[in-house]
Coordinates of C-alpha atoms in Angstrom, one line a residue:
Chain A
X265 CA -16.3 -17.4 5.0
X266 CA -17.8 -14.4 3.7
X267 CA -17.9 -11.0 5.2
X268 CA -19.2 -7.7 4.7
X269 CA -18.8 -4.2 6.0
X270 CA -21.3 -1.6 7.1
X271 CA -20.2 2.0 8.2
X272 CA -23.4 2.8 9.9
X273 CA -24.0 0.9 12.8
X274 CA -26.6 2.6 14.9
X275 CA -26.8 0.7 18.4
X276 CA -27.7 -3.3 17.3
X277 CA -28.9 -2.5 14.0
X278 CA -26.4 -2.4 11.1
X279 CA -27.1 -1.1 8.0
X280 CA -25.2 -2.5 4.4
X281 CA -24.8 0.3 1.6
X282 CA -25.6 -0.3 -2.0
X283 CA -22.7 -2.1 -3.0
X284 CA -22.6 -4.7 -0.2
X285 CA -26.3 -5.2 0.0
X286 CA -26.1 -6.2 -3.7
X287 CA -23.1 -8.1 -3.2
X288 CA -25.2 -10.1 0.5
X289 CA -29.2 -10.6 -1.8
X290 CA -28.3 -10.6 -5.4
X291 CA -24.6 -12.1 -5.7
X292 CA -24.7 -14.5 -2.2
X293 CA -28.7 -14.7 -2.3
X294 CA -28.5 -14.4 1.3
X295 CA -32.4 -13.9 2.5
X296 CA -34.2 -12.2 5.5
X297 CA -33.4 -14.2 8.2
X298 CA -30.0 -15.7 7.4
X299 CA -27.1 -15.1 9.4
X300 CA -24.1 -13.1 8.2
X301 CA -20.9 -11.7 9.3
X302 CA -20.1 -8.2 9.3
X303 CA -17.1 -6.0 9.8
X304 CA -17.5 -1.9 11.7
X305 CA -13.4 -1.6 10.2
X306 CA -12.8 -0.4 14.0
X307 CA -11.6 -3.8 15.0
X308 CA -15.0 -5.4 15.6
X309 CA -17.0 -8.5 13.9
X310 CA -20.6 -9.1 14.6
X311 CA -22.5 -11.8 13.9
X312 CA -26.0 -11.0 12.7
X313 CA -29.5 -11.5 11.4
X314 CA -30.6 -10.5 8.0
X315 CA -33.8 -8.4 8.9
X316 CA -34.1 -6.6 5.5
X317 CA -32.8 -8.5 2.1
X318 CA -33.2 -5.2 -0.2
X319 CA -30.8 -5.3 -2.3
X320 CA -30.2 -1.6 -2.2
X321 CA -29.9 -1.0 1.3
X322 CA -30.2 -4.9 3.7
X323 CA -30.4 -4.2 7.3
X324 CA -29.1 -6.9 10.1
X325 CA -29.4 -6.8 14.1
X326 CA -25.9 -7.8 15.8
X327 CA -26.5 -11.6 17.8
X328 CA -22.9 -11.4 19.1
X329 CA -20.0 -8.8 18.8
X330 CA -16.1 -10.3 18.6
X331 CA -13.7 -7.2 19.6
X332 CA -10.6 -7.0 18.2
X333 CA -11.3 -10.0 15.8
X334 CA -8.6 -11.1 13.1
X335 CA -6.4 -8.0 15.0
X336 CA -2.5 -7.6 15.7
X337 CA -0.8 -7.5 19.4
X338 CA 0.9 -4.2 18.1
X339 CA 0.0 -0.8 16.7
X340 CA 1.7 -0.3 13.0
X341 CA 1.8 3.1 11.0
X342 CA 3.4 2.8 7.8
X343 CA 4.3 6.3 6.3
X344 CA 6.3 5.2 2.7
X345 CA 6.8 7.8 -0.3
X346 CA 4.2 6.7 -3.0
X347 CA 5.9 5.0 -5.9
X348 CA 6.1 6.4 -9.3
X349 CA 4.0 3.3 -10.3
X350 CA 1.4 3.6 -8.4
X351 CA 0.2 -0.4 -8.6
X352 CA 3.2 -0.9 -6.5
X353 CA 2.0 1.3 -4.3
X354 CA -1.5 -0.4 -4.0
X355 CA 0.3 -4.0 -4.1
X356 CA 2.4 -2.6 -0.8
X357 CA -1.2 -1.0 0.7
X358 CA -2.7 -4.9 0.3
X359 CA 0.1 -6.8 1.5
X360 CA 0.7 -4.7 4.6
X361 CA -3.2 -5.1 5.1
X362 CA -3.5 -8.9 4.9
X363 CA -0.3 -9.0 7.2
X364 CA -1.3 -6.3 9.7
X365 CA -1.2 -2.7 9.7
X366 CA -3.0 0.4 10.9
X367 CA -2.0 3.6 9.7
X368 CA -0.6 4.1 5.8
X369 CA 0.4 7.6 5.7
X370 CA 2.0 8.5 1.7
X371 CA 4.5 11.0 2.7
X372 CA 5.8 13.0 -0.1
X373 CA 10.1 13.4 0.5
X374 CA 12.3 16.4 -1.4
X375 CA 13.4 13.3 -3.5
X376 CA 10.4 12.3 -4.5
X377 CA 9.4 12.3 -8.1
X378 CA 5.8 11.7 -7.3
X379 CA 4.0 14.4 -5.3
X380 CA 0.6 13.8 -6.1
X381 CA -1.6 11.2 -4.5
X382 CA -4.7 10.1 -4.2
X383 CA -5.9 7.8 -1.4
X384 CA -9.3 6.7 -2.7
X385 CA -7.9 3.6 -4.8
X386 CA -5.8 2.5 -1.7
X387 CA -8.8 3.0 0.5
X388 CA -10.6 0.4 -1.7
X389 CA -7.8 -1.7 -1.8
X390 CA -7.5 -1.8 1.9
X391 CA -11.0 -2.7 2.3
X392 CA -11.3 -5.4 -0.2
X393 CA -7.5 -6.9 1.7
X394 CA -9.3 -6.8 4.9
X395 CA -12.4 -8.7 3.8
X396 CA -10.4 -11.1 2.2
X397 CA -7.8 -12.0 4.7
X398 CA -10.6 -11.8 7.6
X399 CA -9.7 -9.1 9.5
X400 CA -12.2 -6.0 11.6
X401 CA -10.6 -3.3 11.2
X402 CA -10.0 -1.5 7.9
X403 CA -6.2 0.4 7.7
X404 CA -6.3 3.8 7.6
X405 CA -5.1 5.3 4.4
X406 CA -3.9 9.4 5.1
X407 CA -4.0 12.2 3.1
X408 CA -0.4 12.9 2.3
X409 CA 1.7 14.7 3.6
X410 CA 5.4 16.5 3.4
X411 CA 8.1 13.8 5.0
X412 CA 9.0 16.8 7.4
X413 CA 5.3 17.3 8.7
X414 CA 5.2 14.2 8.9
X415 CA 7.9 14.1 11.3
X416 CA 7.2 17.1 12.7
X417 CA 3.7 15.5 14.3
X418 CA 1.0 17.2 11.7
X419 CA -2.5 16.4 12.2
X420 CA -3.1 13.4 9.5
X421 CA -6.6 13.1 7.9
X422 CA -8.1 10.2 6.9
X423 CA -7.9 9.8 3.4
X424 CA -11.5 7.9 1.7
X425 CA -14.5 7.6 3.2
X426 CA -13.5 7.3 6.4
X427 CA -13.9 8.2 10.2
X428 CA -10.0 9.8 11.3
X429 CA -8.1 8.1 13.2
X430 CA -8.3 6.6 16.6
X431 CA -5.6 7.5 18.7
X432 CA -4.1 3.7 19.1
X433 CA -4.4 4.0 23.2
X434 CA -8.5 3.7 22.8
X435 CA -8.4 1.1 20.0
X436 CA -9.8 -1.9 21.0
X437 CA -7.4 -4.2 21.9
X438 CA -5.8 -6.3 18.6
X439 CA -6.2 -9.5 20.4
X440 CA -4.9 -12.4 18.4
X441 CA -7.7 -14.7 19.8
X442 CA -11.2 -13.8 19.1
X443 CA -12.5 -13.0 22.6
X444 CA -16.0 -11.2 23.5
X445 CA -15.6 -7.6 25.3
X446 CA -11.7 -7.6 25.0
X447 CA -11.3 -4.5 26.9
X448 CA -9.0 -1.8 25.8
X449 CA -5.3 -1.2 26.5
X450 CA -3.0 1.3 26.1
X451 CA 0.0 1.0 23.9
X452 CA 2.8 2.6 26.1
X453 CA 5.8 1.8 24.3
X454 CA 6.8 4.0 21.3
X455 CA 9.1 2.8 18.4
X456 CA 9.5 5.0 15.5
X457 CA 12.1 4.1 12.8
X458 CA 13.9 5.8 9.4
X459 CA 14.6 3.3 6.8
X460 CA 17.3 4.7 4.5
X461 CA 20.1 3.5 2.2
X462 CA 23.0 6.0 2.5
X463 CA 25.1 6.2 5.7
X464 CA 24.1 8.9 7.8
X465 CA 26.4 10.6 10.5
X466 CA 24.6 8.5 13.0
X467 CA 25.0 4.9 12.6
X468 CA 22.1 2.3 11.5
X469 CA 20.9 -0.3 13.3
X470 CA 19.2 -3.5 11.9
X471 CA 15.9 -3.6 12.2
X472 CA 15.6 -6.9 13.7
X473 CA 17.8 -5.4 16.6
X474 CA 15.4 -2.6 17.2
X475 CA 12.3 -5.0 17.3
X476 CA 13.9 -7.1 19.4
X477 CA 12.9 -4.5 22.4
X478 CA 9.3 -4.4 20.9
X479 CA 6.6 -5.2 23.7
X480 CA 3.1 -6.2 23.2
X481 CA 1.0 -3.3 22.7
X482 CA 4.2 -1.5 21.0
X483 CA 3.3 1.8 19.0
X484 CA 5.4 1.2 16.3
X485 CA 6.5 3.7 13.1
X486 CA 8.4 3.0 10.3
X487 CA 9.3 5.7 7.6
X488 CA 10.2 4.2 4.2
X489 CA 12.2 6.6 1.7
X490 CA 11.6 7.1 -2.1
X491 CA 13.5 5.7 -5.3
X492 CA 15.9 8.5 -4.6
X493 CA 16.2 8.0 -0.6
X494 CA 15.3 10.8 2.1
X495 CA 17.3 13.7 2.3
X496 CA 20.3 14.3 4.6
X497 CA 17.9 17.3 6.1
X498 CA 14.6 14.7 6.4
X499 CA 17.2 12.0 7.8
X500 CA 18.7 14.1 10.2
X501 CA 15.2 16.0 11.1
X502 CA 13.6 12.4 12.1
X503 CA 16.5 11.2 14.1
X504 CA 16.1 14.7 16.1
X505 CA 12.7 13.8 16.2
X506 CA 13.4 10.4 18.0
X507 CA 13.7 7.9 15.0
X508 CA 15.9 5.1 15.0
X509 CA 17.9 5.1 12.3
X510 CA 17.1 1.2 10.7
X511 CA 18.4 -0.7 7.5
X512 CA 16.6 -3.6 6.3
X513 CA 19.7 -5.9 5.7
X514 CA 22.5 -5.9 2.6
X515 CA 19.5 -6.4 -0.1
X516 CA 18.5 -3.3 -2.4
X517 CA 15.1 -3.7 -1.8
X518 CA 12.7 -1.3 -4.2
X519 CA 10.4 1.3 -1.9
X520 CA 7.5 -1.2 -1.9
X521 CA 9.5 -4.4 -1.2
X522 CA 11.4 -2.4 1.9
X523 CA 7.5 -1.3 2.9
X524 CA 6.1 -4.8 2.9
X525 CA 9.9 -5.6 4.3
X526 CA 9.2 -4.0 7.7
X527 CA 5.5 -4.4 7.9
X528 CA 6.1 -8.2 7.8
X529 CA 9.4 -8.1 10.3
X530 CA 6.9 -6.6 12.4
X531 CA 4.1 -9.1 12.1
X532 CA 6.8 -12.0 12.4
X533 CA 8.4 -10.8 15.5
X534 CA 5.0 -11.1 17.3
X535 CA 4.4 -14.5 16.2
X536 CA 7.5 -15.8 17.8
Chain B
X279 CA 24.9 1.3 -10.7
X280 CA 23.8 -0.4 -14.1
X281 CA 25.0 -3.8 -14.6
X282 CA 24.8 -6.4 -17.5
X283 CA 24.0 -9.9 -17.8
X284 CA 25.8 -12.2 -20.0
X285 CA 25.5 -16.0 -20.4
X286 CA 28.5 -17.0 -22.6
X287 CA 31.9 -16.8 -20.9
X288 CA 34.7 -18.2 -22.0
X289 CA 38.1 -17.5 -19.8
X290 CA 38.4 -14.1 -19.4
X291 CA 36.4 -13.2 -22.2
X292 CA 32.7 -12.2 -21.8
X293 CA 30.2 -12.0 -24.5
X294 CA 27.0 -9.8 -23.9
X295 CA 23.7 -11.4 -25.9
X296 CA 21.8 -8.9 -28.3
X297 CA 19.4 -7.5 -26.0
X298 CA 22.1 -6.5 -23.6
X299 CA 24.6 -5.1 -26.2
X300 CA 21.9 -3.0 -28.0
X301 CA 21.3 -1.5 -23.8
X302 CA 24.8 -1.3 -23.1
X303 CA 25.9 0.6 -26.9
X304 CA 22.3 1.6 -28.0
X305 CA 21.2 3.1 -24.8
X306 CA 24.0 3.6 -22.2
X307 CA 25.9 5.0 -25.1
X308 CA 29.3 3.0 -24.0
X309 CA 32.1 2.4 -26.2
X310 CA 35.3 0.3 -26.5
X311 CA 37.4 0.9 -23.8
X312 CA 34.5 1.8 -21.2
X313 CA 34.4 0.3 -17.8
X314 CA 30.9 -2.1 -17.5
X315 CA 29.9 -4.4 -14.5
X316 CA 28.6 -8.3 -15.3
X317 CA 26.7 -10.9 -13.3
X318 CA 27.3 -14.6 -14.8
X319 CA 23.8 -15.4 -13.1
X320 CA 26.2 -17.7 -10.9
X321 CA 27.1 -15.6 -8.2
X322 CA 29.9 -13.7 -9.3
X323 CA 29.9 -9.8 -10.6
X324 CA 32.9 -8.9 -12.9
X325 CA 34.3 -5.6 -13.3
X326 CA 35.5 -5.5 -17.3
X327 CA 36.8 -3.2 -20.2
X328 CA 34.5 -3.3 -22.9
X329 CA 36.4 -4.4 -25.9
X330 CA 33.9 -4.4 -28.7
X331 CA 31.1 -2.0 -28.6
X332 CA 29.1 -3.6 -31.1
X333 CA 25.1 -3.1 -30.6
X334 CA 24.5 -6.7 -31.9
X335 CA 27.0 -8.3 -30.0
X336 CA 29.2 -6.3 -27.5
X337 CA 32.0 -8.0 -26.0
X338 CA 34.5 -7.4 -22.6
X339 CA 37.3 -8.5 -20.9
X340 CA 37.5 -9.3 -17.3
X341 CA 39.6 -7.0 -14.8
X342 CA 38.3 -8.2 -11.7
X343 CA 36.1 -11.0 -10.0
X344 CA 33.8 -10.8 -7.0
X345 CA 32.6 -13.8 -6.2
X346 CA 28.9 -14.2 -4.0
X347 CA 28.5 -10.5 -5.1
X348 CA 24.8 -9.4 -3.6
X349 CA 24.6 -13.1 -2.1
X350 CA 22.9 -14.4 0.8
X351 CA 24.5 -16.2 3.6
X352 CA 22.1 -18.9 2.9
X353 CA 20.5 -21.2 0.6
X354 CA 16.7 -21.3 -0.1
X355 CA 13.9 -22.6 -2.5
X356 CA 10.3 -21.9 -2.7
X357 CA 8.1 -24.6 -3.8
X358 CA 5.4 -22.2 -4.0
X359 CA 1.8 -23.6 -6.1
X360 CA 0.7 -21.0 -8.9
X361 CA -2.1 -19.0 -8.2
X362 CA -4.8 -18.7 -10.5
X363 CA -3.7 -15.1 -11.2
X364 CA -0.5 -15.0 -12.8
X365 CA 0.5 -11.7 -11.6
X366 CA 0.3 -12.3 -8.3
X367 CA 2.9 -15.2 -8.6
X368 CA 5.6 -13.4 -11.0
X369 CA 4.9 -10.9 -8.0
X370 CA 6.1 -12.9 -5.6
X371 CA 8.7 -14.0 -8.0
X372 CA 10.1 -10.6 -8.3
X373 CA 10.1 -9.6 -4.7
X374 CA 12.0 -13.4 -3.4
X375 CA 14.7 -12.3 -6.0
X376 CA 15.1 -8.7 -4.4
X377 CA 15.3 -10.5 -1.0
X378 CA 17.4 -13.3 -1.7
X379 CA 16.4 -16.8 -3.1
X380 CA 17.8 -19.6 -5.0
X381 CA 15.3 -22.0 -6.5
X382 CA 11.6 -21.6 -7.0
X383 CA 9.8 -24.5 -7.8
X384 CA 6.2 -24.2 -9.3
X385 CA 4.7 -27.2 -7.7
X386 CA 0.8 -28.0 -9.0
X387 CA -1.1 -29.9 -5.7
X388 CA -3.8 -32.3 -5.8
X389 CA -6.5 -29.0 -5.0
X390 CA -4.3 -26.2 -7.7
X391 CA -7.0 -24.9 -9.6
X392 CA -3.7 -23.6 -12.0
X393 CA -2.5 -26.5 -13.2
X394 CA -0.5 -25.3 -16.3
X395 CA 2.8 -23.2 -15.7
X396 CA 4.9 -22.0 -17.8
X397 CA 8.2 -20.9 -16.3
X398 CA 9.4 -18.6 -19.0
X399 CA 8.2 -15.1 -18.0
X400 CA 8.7 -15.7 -14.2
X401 CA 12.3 -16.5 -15.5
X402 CA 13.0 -13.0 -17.2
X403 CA 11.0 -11.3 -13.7
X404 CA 13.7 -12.7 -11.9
X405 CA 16.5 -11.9 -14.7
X406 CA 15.2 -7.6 -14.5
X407 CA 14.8 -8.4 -10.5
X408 CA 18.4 -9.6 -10.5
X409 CA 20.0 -6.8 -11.9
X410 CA 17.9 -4.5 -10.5
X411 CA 18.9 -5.5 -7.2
X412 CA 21.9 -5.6 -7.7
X413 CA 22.5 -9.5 -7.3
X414 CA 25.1 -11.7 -9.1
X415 CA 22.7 -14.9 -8.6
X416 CA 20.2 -15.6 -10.7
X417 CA 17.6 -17.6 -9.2
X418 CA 16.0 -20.7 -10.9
X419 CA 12.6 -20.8 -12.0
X420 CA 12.3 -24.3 -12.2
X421 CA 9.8 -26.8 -14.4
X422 CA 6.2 -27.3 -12.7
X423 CA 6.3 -30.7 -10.9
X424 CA 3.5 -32.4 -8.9
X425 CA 3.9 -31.4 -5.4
X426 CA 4.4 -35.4 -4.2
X427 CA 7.2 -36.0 -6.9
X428 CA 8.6 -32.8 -4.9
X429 CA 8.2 -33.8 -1.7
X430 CA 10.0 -37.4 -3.0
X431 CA 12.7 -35.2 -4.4
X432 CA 12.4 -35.7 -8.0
X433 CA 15.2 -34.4 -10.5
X434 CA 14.3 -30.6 -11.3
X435 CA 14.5 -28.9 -14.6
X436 CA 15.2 -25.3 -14.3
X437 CA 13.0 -23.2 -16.7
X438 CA 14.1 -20.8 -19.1
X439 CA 17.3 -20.2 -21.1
X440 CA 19.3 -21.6 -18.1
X441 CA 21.8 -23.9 -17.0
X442 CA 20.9 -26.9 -14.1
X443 CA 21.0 -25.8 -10.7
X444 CA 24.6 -26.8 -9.2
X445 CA 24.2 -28.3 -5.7
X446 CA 23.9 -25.8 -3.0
X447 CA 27.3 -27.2 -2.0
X448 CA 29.1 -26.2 -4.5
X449 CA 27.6 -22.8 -5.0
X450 CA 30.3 -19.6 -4.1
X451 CA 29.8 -18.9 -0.7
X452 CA 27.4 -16.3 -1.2
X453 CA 28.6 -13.5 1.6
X454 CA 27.5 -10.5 2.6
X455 CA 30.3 -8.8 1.8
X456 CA 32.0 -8.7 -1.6
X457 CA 35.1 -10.5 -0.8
X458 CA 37.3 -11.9 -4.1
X459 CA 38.1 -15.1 -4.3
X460 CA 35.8 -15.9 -1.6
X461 CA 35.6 -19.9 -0.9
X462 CA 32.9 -22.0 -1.5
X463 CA 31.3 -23.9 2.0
X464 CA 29.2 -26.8 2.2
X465 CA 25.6 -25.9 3.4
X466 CA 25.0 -29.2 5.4
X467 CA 21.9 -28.3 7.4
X468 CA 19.0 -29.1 6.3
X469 CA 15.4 -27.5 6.7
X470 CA 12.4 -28.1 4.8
X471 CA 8.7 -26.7 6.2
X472 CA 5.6 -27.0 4.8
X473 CA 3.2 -24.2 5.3
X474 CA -0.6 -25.1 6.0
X475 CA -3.6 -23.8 7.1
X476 CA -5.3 -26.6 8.5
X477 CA -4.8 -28.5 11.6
X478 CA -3.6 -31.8 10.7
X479 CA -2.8 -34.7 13.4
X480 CA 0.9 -33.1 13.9
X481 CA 0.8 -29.6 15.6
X482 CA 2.4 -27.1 13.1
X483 CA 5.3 -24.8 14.9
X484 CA 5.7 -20.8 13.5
X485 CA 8.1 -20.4 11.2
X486 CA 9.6 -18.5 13.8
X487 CA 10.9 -20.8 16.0
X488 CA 12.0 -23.3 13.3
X489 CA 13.7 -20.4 11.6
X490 CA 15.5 -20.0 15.2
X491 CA 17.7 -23.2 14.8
X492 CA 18.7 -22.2 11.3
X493 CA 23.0 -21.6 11.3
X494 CA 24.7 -19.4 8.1
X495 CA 24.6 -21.7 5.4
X496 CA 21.4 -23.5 5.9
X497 CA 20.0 -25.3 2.8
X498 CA 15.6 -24.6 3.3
X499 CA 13.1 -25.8 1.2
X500 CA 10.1 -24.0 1.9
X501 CA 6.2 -25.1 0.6
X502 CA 3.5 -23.2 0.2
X503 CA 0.5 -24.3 -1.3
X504 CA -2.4 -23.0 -3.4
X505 CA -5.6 -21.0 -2.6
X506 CA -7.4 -24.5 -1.4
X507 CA -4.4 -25.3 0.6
X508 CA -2.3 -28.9 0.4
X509 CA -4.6 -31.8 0.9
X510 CA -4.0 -33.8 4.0
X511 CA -2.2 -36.6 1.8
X512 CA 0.4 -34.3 0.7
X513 CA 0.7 -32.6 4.4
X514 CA 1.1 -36.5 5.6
X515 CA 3.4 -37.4 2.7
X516 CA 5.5 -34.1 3.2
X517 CA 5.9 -34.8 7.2
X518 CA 7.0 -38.5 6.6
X519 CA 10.1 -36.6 4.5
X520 CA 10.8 -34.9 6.7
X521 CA 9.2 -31.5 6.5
X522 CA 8.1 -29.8 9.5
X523 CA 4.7 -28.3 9.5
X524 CA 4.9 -25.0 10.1
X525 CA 2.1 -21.6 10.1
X526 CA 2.9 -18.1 9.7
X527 CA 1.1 -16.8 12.3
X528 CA -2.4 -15.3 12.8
X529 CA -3.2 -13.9 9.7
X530 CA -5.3 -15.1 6.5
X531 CA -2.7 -14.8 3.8
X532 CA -3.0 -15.0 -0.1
X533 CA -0.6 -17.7 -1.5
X534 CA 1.5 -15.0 -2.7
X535 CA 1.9 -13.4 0.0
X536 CA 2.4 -16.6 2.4
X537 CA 5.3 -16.8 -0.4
X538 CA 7.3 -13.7 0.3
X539 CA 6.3 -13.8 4.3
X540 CA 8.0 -17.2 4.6
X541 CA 11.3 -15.7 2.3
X542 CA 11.7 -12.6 3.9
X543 CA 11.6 -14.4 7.4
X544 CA 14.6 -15.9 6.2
X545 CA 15.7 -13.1 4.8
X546 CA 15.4 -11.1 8.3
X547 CA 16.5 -14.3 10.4
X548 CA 20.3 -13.9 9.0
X549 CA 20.0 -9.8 9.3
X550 CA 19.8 -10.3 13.0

């Protein structure tokens, strides 16, 4: 199955830009009049008719919407230190896409060696995850920011070409079945956690234990250190803030392994 | 921490290879008399006095053992299908080591579009993956076998500059804490799953709840199979052996990443 994705969406008329126009008439050969599915990256797939095959900008009129299609019963934000190799960055941005996520926030630590990054490749990479492992709605990928704004509550912007963020209480709801008009819920529960390595003054938890008390709907945060591991200061700073303070089990796991780590304990504990 | 690696071993007497002596001497600058740390790939770390700082061929005695140093409480292997791009399966193969597997088992099915591996360079992923996560065990890559002669249990040839797998049984108990002279147990449950997309006559269960019956110890055998999925002969064949046909929950996964999902639900499953 083949999907595309269209930002502009005006009513029941969708419009493809140049790149996925070319990729629906020239690469697919799909003609005026063919059906095709399309993605809004809000959470939505509609299916639709082709009403204009030009390759540099096709147009299509929506036949049926499916809210909250290929979503998650769970709100994610990832906010993980960007890796001094940045492909294992990327490789972290489309595993936790296939899986589930909604939020990637790079947050830059006082450890950090890296303290430059740019989101536009991970916005790519998110997009081209989400097409291929059928999902609606496309991950946000933030602007970073410092580990103790982050914390703190800062504003995030949306890195990419991108709308900002939803608050997660009027996303559509991340049904995992595909139904029409899903209405939308409010995700009540909030679960932020602090991966780190070194003992702290306050005790870890696993973080199994912690997602044992997830609900459906949770707003879940996980914070995930880099090489060198948070500060004491950013440590303590989240735990003031209201993070659990989580390990990940007696494997040294590498910053993108412990990323995809908790994205996927979160995705498997709402399959149970 | 920096530890070494050495295959030849002899009583108390360890004897690094060329590439690690020329890192030990050449790089780490260590010299006779030096404390070092070595893995024997088997399980076991070993504190030792360097004795011979030769770049060529360094050699150390040991002062202390610690047996199912790094180790897992469990016993798994991944029959996992190549994928058409290499990378993506050494990247698997790296991130199962830094989680915690035994045996991976490059198994070529009746739809594998790859259906040449060679087990070499996965081998020395998992060697740097090893030591980089700070592991005694070094899992092995094993020959490519058909996926039926796997599913019938055909003798397996590990890959590489490696020694035959020993039977999970006789493997060091491989605890979570570093305890010397730790005692080997016998891992007598069994669990094998298959992992497949498609509906076949038996209703697949999540890995979740199959996961949920598994007790410290546990010897699982785990199949994943390639981008076109198993064909409903090898599902059948796999079921009448006695795999249970399991999913891993809503989402569209690469092969890959089905790979590392299914190891680092384990992996979580005995963090709990």
């Amino acid at each position: 199955m083949e999907i595309f994705y269209a930002k502009q969406i005006l009513g029941d008329e969708i419009f493809l830009d140049q790149e996925e126009s070319a990729h629906c008439v020239r690469v697919l050969r799909h003609k005026t009049g063919d059906e095709i599915s399309v993605v809004d990256g809000q959470g939505t797939m509609m299916r639709c008719r082709l009403t204009d095959d030009s390759p540099k900008g096709a147009c299509a009129t929506v036949l049926e919407r499916f809210p909250g299609w290929g979503g998650h019963p769970y709100s994610l934000t990832m906010a993980v230190c960007p890796t001094k190799n940045n492909d294992r960055f990327e490789w972290f941005v489309e595993k936790a896409t296939e899986v589930g996520v909604d939020q990637i926030v790079p947050v830059i630590g006082e450890r950090s060696e890296r303290r430059v990054f740019k989101p536009e490749r991970s916005h790519k990479i998110a997009l081209s995850a989400m097409k291929q492992s059928l999902k609606a709605q496309l991950p946000i990928v933030a602007e970073p920011v410092s580990v103790k704004d982050f914390i703190k509550g800062t504003t995030l912007t949306a890195g990419g070409d991108r709308p900002l963020p939803l608050p997660a209480a009027s996303r559509p709801y991340p049904g995992k079945c595909q139904r029409v008009g899903a209405v939308a819920t409010t995700a009540t529960q909030e679960i932020k956690m602090i991966c780190y390595c070194f003992e702290g003054e306050t005790l870890r938890r696993s973080i199994e234990d912690v997602l044992a008390e997830a609900a459906e709907g949770a707003n879940i945060t996980i914070m995930i250190g880099p090489e060198g591991d948070f500060s004491p200061e950013e440590a303590r700073l989240a735990v003031e803030n209201g993070y659990i303070p989580v390990h990940l089990g007696p494997s040294r796991l590498r910053t993108e392994t412990a990323a995809v780590t908790a994205a996927t304990a979160v995705y498997l504990h709402y399959i149970k």
